[in-house]
mmCIF file of C-alpha atoms in Angstrom:
data_model
loop_
_atom_site.group_PDB
_atom_site.id
_atom_site.type_symbol
_atom_site.label_atom_id
_atom_site.label_comp_id
_atom_site.label_asym_id
_atom_site.label_seq_id
_atom_site.Cartn_x
_atom_site.Cartn_y
_atom_site.Cartn_z
ATOM 1 C CA MET A 489 -86.870 -38.975 65.077
ATOM 2 C CA CYS A 490 -90.057 -38.858 62.525
ATOM 3 C CA HIS A 491 -90.787 -37.027 59.599
ATOM 4 C CA GLU A 492 -93.175 -34.559 61.286
ATOM 5 C CA GLU A 493 -91.111 -34.289 64.928
ATOM 6 C CA ARG A 494 -87.934 -32.920 62.490
ATOM 7 C CA ALA A 495 -90.514 -30.653 60.583
ATOM 8 C CA ASN A 496 -92.116 -29.189 63.240
ATOM 9 C CA GLU A 497 -88.644 -28.699 65.041
ATOM 10 C CA LEU A 498 -87.837 -27.119 61.745
ATOM 11 C CA ASN A 499 -90.569 -24.887 61.655
ATOM 12 C CA ASN A 500 -89.699 -23.112 65.384
ATOM 13 C CA LYS A 501 -86.411 -22.832 64.176
ATOM 14 C CA ILE A 502 -87.470 -20.809 61.643
ATOM 15 C CA MET A 503 -89.917 -18.841 63.340
ATOM 16 C CA ASN A 504 -87.258 -18.410 66.107
ATOM 17 C CA PHE A 505 -84.957 -17.319 63.909
ATOM 18 C CA ILE A 506 -87.656 -14.532 62.610
ATOM 19 C CA LYS A 507 -88.987 -13.780 65.984
ATOM 20 C CA TYR A 508 -85.676 -13.211 67.649
ATOM 21 C CA LYS A 509 -83.297 -12.382 64.809
ATOM 22 C CA GLY A 510 -85.599 -9.662 62.935
ATOM 23 C CA VAL A 511 -82.492 -7.403 62.380
ATOM 24 C CA VAL A 512 -80.544 -9.982 60.812
ATOM 25 C CA TRP A 513 -83.614 -10.104 57.883
ATOM 26 C CA LYS A 514 -85.408 -6.534 58.593
ATOM 27 C CA ILE A 515 -82.086 -4.841 56.864
ATOM 28 C CA PRO A 516 -82.514 -6.240 53.652
ATOM 29 C CA LEU A 517 -86.402 -6.144 53.422
ATOM 30 C CA ALA A 518 -86.533 -2.597 54.548
ATOM 31 C CA SER A 519 -83.132 -1.412 52.504
ATOM 32 C CA ALA A 520 -84.691 -3.453 48.703
ATOM 33 C CA LEU A 521 -88.416 -1.466 50.344
ATOM 34 C CA SER A 522 -86.200 2.021 50.992
ATOM 35 C CA TRP A 523 -84.475 2.331 47.225
ATOM 36 C CA GLU A 524 -87.385 1.158 45.119
ATOM 37 C CA LEU A 525 -89.661 4.238 47.372
ATOM 38 C CA ALA A 526 -86.743 6.385 47.079
ATOM 39 C CA GLU A 527 -86.673 5.572 42.830
ATOM 40 C CA TRP A 528 -89.849 5.995 42.315
ATOM 41 C CA ALA A 529 -90.197 9.190 44.638
ATOM 42 C CA GLY A 530 -87.573 10.396 41.162
ATOM 43 C CA SER A 531 -84.309 10.275 43.686
ATOM 44 C CA LYS A 532 -81.293 10.154 41.279
ATOM 45 C CA HIS A 533 -79.539 8.887 44.323
ATOM 46 C CA PRO A 534 -81.699 6.308 46.046
ATOM 47 C CA TYR A 535 -78.773 4.719 48.280
ATOM 48 C CA LEU A 536 -78.985 6.941 50.433
ATOM 49 C CA ALA A 537 -82.296 5.147 51.841
ATOM 50 C CA PRO A 538 -81.067 1.999 52.299
ATOM 51 C CA LEU A 539 -77.962 3.806 54.015
ATOM 52 C CA THR A 540 -80.293 5.219 56.576
ATOM 53 C CA VAL A 541 -82.382 1.660 57.314
ATOM 54 C CA ILE A 542 -79.244 0.281 57.631
ATOM 55 C CA LEU A 543 -78.178 3.408 60.386
ATOM 56 C CA THR A 544 -81.731 2.946 61.906
ATOM 57 C CA ILE A 545 -82.529 -0.625 63.010
ATOM 58 C CA GLN A 546 -81.086 -0.993 65.787
ATOM 59 C CA LEU A 547 -81.593 -3.965 68.509
ATOM 60 C CA SER A 548 -84.631 -1.903 70.416
ATOM 61 C CA LEU A 549 -87.232 -0.210 69.174
ATOM 62 C CA ASP A 550 -86.471 3.121 71.329
ATOM 63 C CA LYS A 551 -82.810 3.364 69.736
ATOM 64 C CA SER A 552 -84.020 3.264 66.378
ATOM 65 C CA ILE A 553 -87.045 5.794 66.754
ATOM 66 C CA GLN A 554 -84.376 7.576 68.933
ATOM 67 C CA PHE A 555 -81.497 7.864 65.748
ATOM 68 C CA ALA A 556 -83.972 7.907 62.863
ATOM 69 C CA TRP A 557 -85.500 11.345 64.177
ATOM 70 C CA GLN A 558 -81.829 12.454 65.246
ATOM 71 C CA ARG A 559 -80.499 11.396 61.597
ATOM 72 C CA VAL A 560 -83.471 13.302 59.730
ATOM 73 C CA LEU A 561 -83.139 16.273 62.043
ATOM 74 C CA GLY A 562 -79.586 16.293 61.209
ATOM 75 C CA THR A 563 -79.715 15.725 58.001
ATOM 76 C CA ILE A 564 -81.984 18.900 56.820
ATOM 77 C CA VAL A 565 -80.615 21.008 59.232
ATOM 78 C CA GLY A 566 -76.955 20.108 58.284
ATOM 79 C CA VAL A 567 -78.792 20.649 54.175
ATOM 80 C CA LEU A 568 -80.281 23.522 54.466
ATOM 81 C CA PHE A 569 -77.942 25.507 56.282
ATOM 82 C CA THR A 570 -74.912 24.093 53.950
ATOM 83 C CA VAL A 571 -77.779 24.828 50.699
ATOM 84 C CA TRP A 572 -77.422 28.676 51.636
ATOM 85 C CA ILE A 573 -74.311 29.241 52.158
ATOM 86 C CA THR A 574 -72.099 27.160 49.691
ATOM 87 C CA PRO A 575 -72.814 29.697 46.940
ATOM 88 C CA ILE A 576 -71.168 32.548 48.384
ATOM 89 C CA ILE A 577 -68.163 30.655 49.161
ATOM 90 C CA VAL A 578 -65.221 28.474 47.843
ATOM 91 C CA THR A 579 -65.030 25.064 47.983
ATOM 92 C CA ASP A 580 -61.586 23.763 49.653
ATOM 93 C CA GLY A 581 -60.516 22.376 52.917
ATOM 94 C CA TRP A 582 -60.462 25.553 55.043
ATOM 95 C CA SER A 583 -64.108 26.473 53.770
ATOM 96 C CA ILE A 584 -65.116 22.617 55.136
ATOM 97 C CA GLY A 585 -63.686 22.692 58.572
ATOM 98 C CA LEU A 586 -65.551 26.212 58.750
ATOM 99 C CA LEU A 587 -68.658 25.442 57.601
ATOM 100 C CA LEU A 588 -68.261 22.260 60.061
ATOM 101 C CA PHE A 589 -67.264 24.124 63.070
ATOM 102 C CA VAL A 590 -70.205 26.527 62.809
ATOM 103 C CA GLY A 591 -72.365 23.737 62.043
ATOM 104 C CA ALA A 592 -70.990 21.977 65.548
ATOM 105 C CA LEU A 593 -71.538 25.646 67.515
ATOM 106 C CA ILE A 594 -74.703 25.495 66.541
ATOM 107 C CA VAL A 595 -75.666 22.120 67.575
ATOM 108 C CA THR A 596 -73.968 22.774 70.879
ATOM 109 C CA TRP A 597 -75.387 26.160 71.644
ATOM 110 C CA VAL A 598 -79.300 24.445 70.474
ATOM 111 C CA LYS A 599 -77.695 21.222 73.281
ATOM 112 C CA TRP A 600 -78.718 18.949 70.823
ATOM 113 C CA ASP A 601 -77.281 15.576 70.791
ATOM 114 C CA HIS A 602 -74.190 14.517 69.746
ATOM 115 C CA ALA A 603 -75.411 12.089 67.411
ATOM 116 C CA ILE A 604 -77.420 14.988 65.532
ATOM 117 C CA LEU A 605 -74.006 16.549 65.564
ATOM 118 C CA VAL A 606 -72.874 13.505 63.485
ATOM 119 C CA GLN A 607 -75.181 13.676 61.293
ATOM 120 C CA VAL A 608 -75.076 17.382 60.918
ATOM 121 C CA ALA A 609 -71.236 17.336 60.089
ATOM 122 C CA LEU A 610 -72.262 14.567 57.160
ATOM 123 C CA SER A 611 -74.141 16.187 55.736
ATOM 124 C CA ILE A 612 -72.269 19.337 55.267
ATOM 125 C CA LEU A 613 -69.110 17.428 53.906
ATOM 126 C CA LEU A 614 -70.823 15.560 51.825
ATOM 127 C CA VAL A 615 -73.342 18.314 50.702
ATOM 128 C CA MET A 616 -70.135 20.525 49.826
ATOM 129 C CA TYR A 617 -68.303 17.719 47.523
ATOM 130 C CA PHE A 618 -71.740 17.162 45.140
ATOM 131 C CA GLN A 619 -74.004 19.696 44.891
ATOM 132 C CA SER A 620 -71.649 21.111 42.458
ATOM 133 C CA LYS A 621 -71.237 18.070 40.928
ATOM 134 C CA MET A 622 -74.887 16.718 41.260
ATOM 135 C CA PRO A 623 -77.391 19.242 41.784
ATOM 136 C CA THR A 624 -80.469 17.126 43.017
ATOM 137 C CA TYR A 625 -78.012 15.909 46.029
ATOM 138 C CA SER A 626 -79.259 17.885 48.592
ATOM 139 C CA LEU A 627 -82.959 17.385 47.472
ATOM 140 C CA ASP A 628 -81.872 13.218 47.518
ATOM 141 C CA ARG A 629 -80.047 13.675 50.461
ATOM 142 C CA ILE A 630 -83.122 15.118 52.574
ATOM 143 C CA ARG A 631 -86.291 12.946 50.685
ATOM 144 C CA ASP A 632 -84.806 10.083 50.877
ATOM 145 C CA THR A 633 -83.075 9.994 54.585
ATOM 146 C CA ILE A 634 -87.034 10.436 55.494
ATOM 147 C CA ILE A 635 -87.251 7.836 52.970
ATOM 148 C CA GLY A 636 -85.466 5.496 54.446
ATOM 149 C CA ALA A 637 -86.121 6.015 58.435
ATOM 150 C CA VAL A 638 -89.422 5.735 57.701
ATOM 151 C CA VAL A 639 -89.295 2.539 56.340
ATOM 152 C CA ALA A 640 -86.905 1.320 58.866
ATOM 153 C CA ILE A 641 -89.073 2.101 62.027
ATOM 154 C CA VAL A 642 -92.594 1.126 59.990
ATOM 155 C CA ILE A 643 -91.344 -2.725 58.830
ATOM 156 C CA HIS A 644 -89.117 -2.503 62.743
ATOM 157 C CA ILE A 645 -92.458 -1.856 64.382
ATOM 158 C CA MET A 646 -94.703 -3.773 62.549
ATOM 159 C CA LEU A 647 -93.372 -7.307 61.966
ATOM 160 C CA PHE A 648 -92.244 -9.084 64.964
ATOM 161 C CA PRO A 649 -90.391 -5.988 66.802
ATOM 162 C CA PRO A 650 -87.977 -6.906 69.280
ATOM 163 C CA ASP A 651 -89.042 -9.132 72.094
ATOM 164 C CA SER A 652 -87.339 -7.293 75.079
ATOM 165 C CA VAL A 653 -89.874 -8.450 77.176
ATOM 166 C CA HIS A 654 -88.447 -12.352 76.457
ATOM 167 C CA LYS A 655 -85.137 -10.432 76.256
ATOM 168 C CA ALA A 656 -85.478 -9.457 80.350
ATOM 169 C CA ARG A 657 -87.156 -12.891 81.630
ATOM 170 C CA LYS A 658 -83.788 -14.548 80.628
ATOM 171 C CA LYS A 659 -81.199 -12.355 81.929
ATOM 172 C CA MET A 660 -83.012 -12.807 85.086
ATOM 173 C CA ILE A 661 -83.685 -16.198 85.410
ATOM 174 C CA HIS A 662 -79.986 -16.603 84.521
ATOM 175 C CA PHE A 663 -79.307 -14.378 87.753
ATOM 176 C CA SER A 664 -81.195 -16.215 89.844
ATOM 177 C CA ASP A 665 -80.204 -19.167 89.091
ATOM 178 C CA HIS A 666 -76.631 -18.537 89.583
ATOM 179 C CA LEU A 667 -78.005 -16.366 93.073
ATOM 180 C CA SER A 668 -79.054 -19.752 94.430
ATOM 181 C CA ASN A 669 -75.594 -21.290 93.431
ATOM 182 C CA HIS A 670 -73.811 -18.465 95.045
ATOM 183 C CA PHE A 671 -76.163 -19.679 98.779
ATOM 184 C CA LYS A 672 -75.210 -23.306 98.447
ATOM 185 C CA GLN A 673 -71.287 -21.978 98.427
ATOM 186 C CA THR A 674 -72.240 -19.801 101.367
ATOM 187 C CA ALA A 675 -73.824 -22.551 102.994
ATOM 188 C CA ALA A 676 -70.969 -24.502 102.456
ATOM 189 C CA TRP A 677 -68.509 -22.001 103.103
ATOM 190 C CA ILE A 678 -70.583 -21.652 106.801
ATOM 191 C CA ASN A 679 -69.660 -25.197 107.476
ATOM 192 C CA GLU A 680 -66.132 -24.591 106.955
ATOM 193 C CA GLY A 681 -66.388 -22.140 109.674
ATOM 194 C CA CYS A 682 -66.065 -19.437 107.283
ATOM 195 C CA PRO A 683 -62.460 -19.930 106.370
ATOM 196 C CA ALA A 684 -60.077 -16.319 105.599
ATOM 197 C CA ASN A 685 -58.491 -17.861 102.662
ATOM 198 C CA LYS A 686 -61.870 -18.813 100.938
ATOM 199 C CA THR A 687 -63.650 -15.694 102.116
ATOM 200 C CA GLN A 688 -62.016 -13.705 99.571
ATOM 201 C CA ALA A 689 -62.894 -16.675 96.645
ATOM 202 C CA LEU A 690 -66.690 -15.941 97.773
ATOM 203 C CA GLN A 691 -66.498 -11.813 97.977
ATOM 204 C CA THR A 692 -65.695 -12.146 94.233
ATOM 205 C CA LYS A 693 -67.620 -14.574 93.048
ATOM 206 C CA LEU A 694 -69.962 -11.775 94.271
ATOM 207 C CA GLN A 695 -68.681 -9.005 92.688
ATOM 208 C CA SER A 696 -69.553 -11.109 89.540
ATOM 209 C CA LEU A 697 -72.962 -11.988 90.508
ATOM 210 C CA PHE A 698 -73.553 -8.487 90.967
ATOM 211 C CA GLN A 699 -72.258 -7.525 87.119
ATOM 212 C CA GLU A 700 -75.327 -10.012 86.276
ATOM 213 C CA LEU A 701 -77.606 -8.596 88.675
ATOM 214 C CA HIS A 702 -77.133 -5.085 86.941
ATOM 215 C CA GLN A 703 -76.993 -6.915 83.392
ATOM 216 C CA ALA A 704 -80.147 -8.051 84.535
ATOM 217 C CA THR A 705 -81.927 -5.048 85.653
ATOM 218 C CA THR A 706 -80.411 -3.180 81.889
ATOM 219 C CA GLU A 707 -82.198 -5.531 79.717
ATOM 220 C CA LEU A 708 -85.316 -5.052 82.106
ATOM 221 C CA ASP A 709 -84.694 -1.206 81.954
ATOM 222 C CA LYS A 710 -84.942 -1.684 77.749
ATOM 223 C CA ALA A 711 -87.952 -3.437 77.763
ATOM 224 C CA GLU A 712 -89.708 -0.829 79.623
ATOM 225 C CA LYS A 713 -88.247 2.085 77.040
ATOM 226 C CA GLY A 714 -88.814 -0.222 74.105
ATOM 227 C CA LEU A 715 -92.627 -0.830 74.688
ATOM 228 C CA ARG A 716 -93.327 2.986 74.989
ATOM 229 C CA TYR A 717 -92.951 2.816 71.328
ATOM 230 C CA HIS A 718 -94.894 -0.037 70.571
ATOM 231 C CA PRO A 719 -98.685 0.278 69.593
ATOM 232 C CA PHE A 720 -99.298 -3.126 70.099
ATOM 233 C CA GLY A 721 -97.239 -3.941 73.350
ATOM 234 C CA THR A 722 -100.161 -4.225 75.678
ATOM 235 C CA GLN A 723 -100.182 -7.569 76.221
ATOM 236 C CA LYS A 724 -96.243 -7.399 76.497
ATOM 237 C CA ARG A 725 -96.406 -4.002 79.184
ATOM 238 C CA GLU A 726 -98.936 -6.038 81.162
ATOM 239 C CA ALA A 727 -96.143 -9.102 81.919
ATOM 240 C CA LEU A 728 -93.398 -6.654 82.558
ATOM 241 C CA LYS A 729 -95.300 -5.528 85.389
ATOM 242 C CA PRO A 730 -94.741 -8.449 86.955
ATOM 243 C CA LEU A 731 -91.113 -8.884 86.056
ATOM 244 C CA THR A 732 -90.115 -5.385 87.870
ATOM 245 C CA GLN A 733 -91.781 -6.335 90.713
ATOM 246 C CA GLN A 734 -89.363 -10.422 90.576
ATOM 247 C CA MET A 735 -86.156 -7.706 89.852
ATOM 248 C CA GLU A 736 -87.049 -6.067 93.464
ATOM 249 C CA LEU A 737 -87.210 -9.665 95.025
ATOM 250 C CA LEU A 738 -83.340 -10.770 93.311
ATOM 251 C CA ARG A 739 -81.822 -6.938 93.941
ATOM 252 C CA SER A 740 -83.320 -7.699 97.693
ATOM 253 C CA GLY A 741 -82.231 -10.868 97.834
ATOM 254 C CA TYR A 742 -78.549 -10.231 96.407
ATOM 255 C CA ALA A 743 -78.346 -7.877 98.879
ATOM 256 C CA ASN A 744 -79.020 -9.986 102.084
ATOM 257 C CA LEU A 745 -76.691 -12.228 100.872
ATOM 258 C CA VAL A 746 -74.117 -9.361 100.872
ATOM 259 C CA ASP A 747 -75.000 -7.984 104.469
ATOM 260 C CA MET A 748 -75.287 -12.497 105.398
ATOM 261 C CA ILE A 749 -71.163 -13.132 104.185
ATOM 262 C CA ARG A 750 -70.005 -10.033 106.015
ATOM 263 C CA VAL A 751 -71.849 -10.478 109.265
ATOM 264 C CA PHE A 752 -70.681 -14.152 109.105
ATOM 265 C CA THR A 753 -67.284 -12.777 108.699
ATOM 266 C CA LYS A 754 -67.386 -11.159 111.845
ATOM 267 C CA TRP A 755 -69.028 -13.758 113.378
ATOM 268 C CA SER A 756 -66.354 -16.307 112.540
ATOM 269 C CA GLU A 757 -63.321 -13.125 113.401
ATOM 270 C CA SER A 758 -64.308 -12.885 116.654
ATOM 271 C CA GLY A 759 -63.831 -16.925 117.539
ATOM 272 C CA ASP A 760 -67.150 -17.065 118.782
ATOM 273 C CA PHE A 761 -68.646 -18.545 115.347
ATOM 274 C CA ALA A 762 -69.541 -22.147 117.369
ATOM 275 C CA LYS A 763 -69.553 -25.581 115.348
ATOM 276 C CA GLU A 764 -72.688 -25.779 116.506
ATOM 277 C CA ASN A 765 -74.021 -22.358 114.575
ATOM 278 C CA GLN A 766 -71.885 -23.071 112.122
ATOM 279 C CA GLN A 767 -74.595 -26.661 110.895
ATOM 280 C CA VAL A 768 -77.738 -24.735 112.675
ATOM 281 C CA TRP A 769 -76.531 -21.379 109.666
ATOM 282 C CA THR A 770 -75.653 -23.930 107.268
ATOM 283 C CA ARG A 771 -79.130 -25.634 107.200
ATOM 284 C CA HIS A 772 -80.731 -22.033 107.301
ATOM 285 C CA VAL A 773 -78.903 -20.500 104.425
ATOM 286 C CA SER A 774 -78.780 -24.323 101.965
ATOM 287 C CA GLU A 775 -83.120 -24.114 102.473
ATOM 288 C CA LEU A 776 -82.494 -20.429 101.542
ATOM 289 C CA ALA A 777 -80.701 -21.422 97.953
ATOM 290 C CA LYS A 778 -83.565 -23.657 97.484
ATOM 291 C CA LEU A 779 -86.409 -21.450 98.509
ATOM 292 C CA ILE A 780 -84.592 -18.846 95.336
ATOM 293 C CA GLN A 781 -84.033 -22.184 93.103
ATOM 294 C CA GLN A 782 -88.123 -22.620 93.340
ATOM 295 C CA TRP A 783 -88.941 -19.048 92.291
ATOM 296 C CA LYS A 784 -86.746 -19.217 89.947
ATOM 297 C CA ASN A 785 -87.909 -22.470 88.559
ATOM 298 C CA GLY A 786 -91.635 -20.158 88.394
ATOM 299 C CA LEU A 787 -90.163 -17.241 86.472
ATOM 300 C CA ASP A 788 -89.268 -19.816 84.477
ATOM 301 C CA ASP A 789 -92.197 -21.309 83.390
ATOM 302 C CA PRO A 790 -95.042 -19.110 84.965
ATOM 303 C CA VAL A 791 -98.227 -20.821 83.207
ATOM 304 C CA THR A 792 -97.633 -24.424 84.872
ATOM 305 C CA SER A 793 -95.461 -23.754 88.085
ATOM 306 C CA SER A 794 -97.682 -23.353 90.796
ATOM 307 C CA SER A 795 -96.784 -21.295 93.672
ATOM 308 C CA THR A 796 -94.257 -22.714 96.758
ATOM 309 C CA THR A 797 -96.857 -24.444 99.277
ATOM 310 C CA THR A 798 -96.108 -23.077 102.841
ATOM 311 C CA GLU A 799 -94.229 -26.953 103.996
ATOM 312 C CA SER A 800 -92.053 -25.763 101.649
ATOM 313 C CA THR A 801 -90.989 -21.852 103.059
ATOM 314 C CA PRO A 802 -88.404 -21.961 104.901
ATOM 315 C CA GLN A 803 -89.000 -21.342 108.827
ATOM 316 C CA ILE A 804 -86.186 -19.062 110.044
ATOM 317 C CA LYS A 805 -86.876 -17.310 113.210
ATOM 318 C CA SER A 806 -84.779 -15.566 116.505
ATOM 319 C CA PRO A 807 -85.093 -17.543 119.098
ATOM 320 C CA VAL A 808 -87.077 -14.762 121.907
ATOM 321 C CA HIS A 809 -84.313 -14.810 123.751
ATOM 322 C CA MET A 810 -82.671 -12.365 121.353
ATOM 323 C CA GLN A 811 -85.312 -10.730 119.682
ATOM 324 C CA ASN A 812 -84.768 -7.677 121.619
ATOM 325 C CA ALA A 813 -81.517 -7.656 120.815
ATOM 326 C CA LEU A 814 -81.869 -7.787 116.784
ATOM 327 C CA TYR A 815 -82.150 -4.570 115.942
ATOM 328 C CA PRO A 816 -79.821 -1.948 118.053
ATOM 329 C CA ALA A 817 -77.347 -5.571 116.661
ATOM 330 C CA ALA A 818 -77.739 -5.148 112.968
ATOM 331 C CA LEU A 819 -77.504 -0.965 113.410
ATOM 332 C CA HIS A 820 -74.281 -1.636 114.791
ATOM 333 C CA MET A 821 -72.802 -3.548 111.759
ATOM 334 C CA ASN A 822 -74.231 -1.531 109.728
ATOM 335 C CA ALA A 823 -73.032 1.719 111.472
ATOM 336 C CA GLU A 824 -69.600 0.214 111.695
ATOM 337 C CA GLN A 825 -69.208 -0.870 108.609
ATOM 338 C CA VAL A 826 -69.462 3.278 106.924
ATOM 339 C CA ILE A 827 -67.296 3.603 109.240
ATOM 340 C CA GLN A 828 -65.056 1.152 107.739
ATOM 341 C CA ASP A 829 -66.059 1.810 104.186
ATOM 342 C CA PHE A 830 -65.442 6.056 104.509
ATOM 343 C CA GLN A 831 -62.080 5.840 106.958
ATOM 344 C CA ARG A 832 -60.162 3.831 103.826
ATOM 345 C CA PHE A 833 -60.116 7.592 102.212
ATOM 346 C CA THR A 834 -59.319 9.699 104.757
ATOM 347 C CA LYS A 835 -56.212 8.458 106.325
#
């Protein structure tokens, strides 16, 4: 490898680190900046600003913004309440417990989130302890918390915001690859005549596949929520639209695979699953696996991949003499499944 290639590879690694590991370098940068700003604003407790930064910067923008306003609101409420009540009570364990109880009642009454309750409680406890020793603590806590929250959010948004779309795409690629492999495994299972001793292993893998589908769906939801607060996320939002449609295809593919395995299991148990049918459906399901793999390649590289041609699309059609019986057969299968599912809990 020549010197220029090594340099390019190193630059790519550095850029990937900056883009996708922002939480590693943003927290130190924002902490240092918020400390300096807090000192410049006259704070005697500048550590409160980077403390807010550390707590605020999360892996996603929506979570960061949510925690920032919860901490600011909880801090303001807790400090003002404590400053108002402290002159008329003594500072001891029972007083602290009483104030924490009253603060929790107020937060619960106005139906605020639990995270706000925690911030109110922390502010009550710390202000009660430090107020008599450090008279400026109350003001510093409110001001520095606001400074830390603002600095954290600005840096998180303006400097390489979390690429949630990239993460969602990777999860979907990972799932679609495993979905294709599961179709292949199902084809091999059909070729063997759907043996009962291998059906359970296939179902177990199907459950693991469902967990992956759930993770991919969750990541896509995070991407959608995060982009709501992204001031320069127009391009990302446009990229998210086809991903949302493609996720629907993956859900549909998984649901159809589940149904097919259920039907093949019933067919095999009936004793009427002839070798000829096994061979036909082994080919069909193998073709479906290839189709999903081709689709996955397009998801992996949407720019350079060409669309699937008609010749490569599996042509799986039901025989003419069976077409009229397909709908009632499918309905009976689904109705039977519902009965079996709910009878398990009524016997």
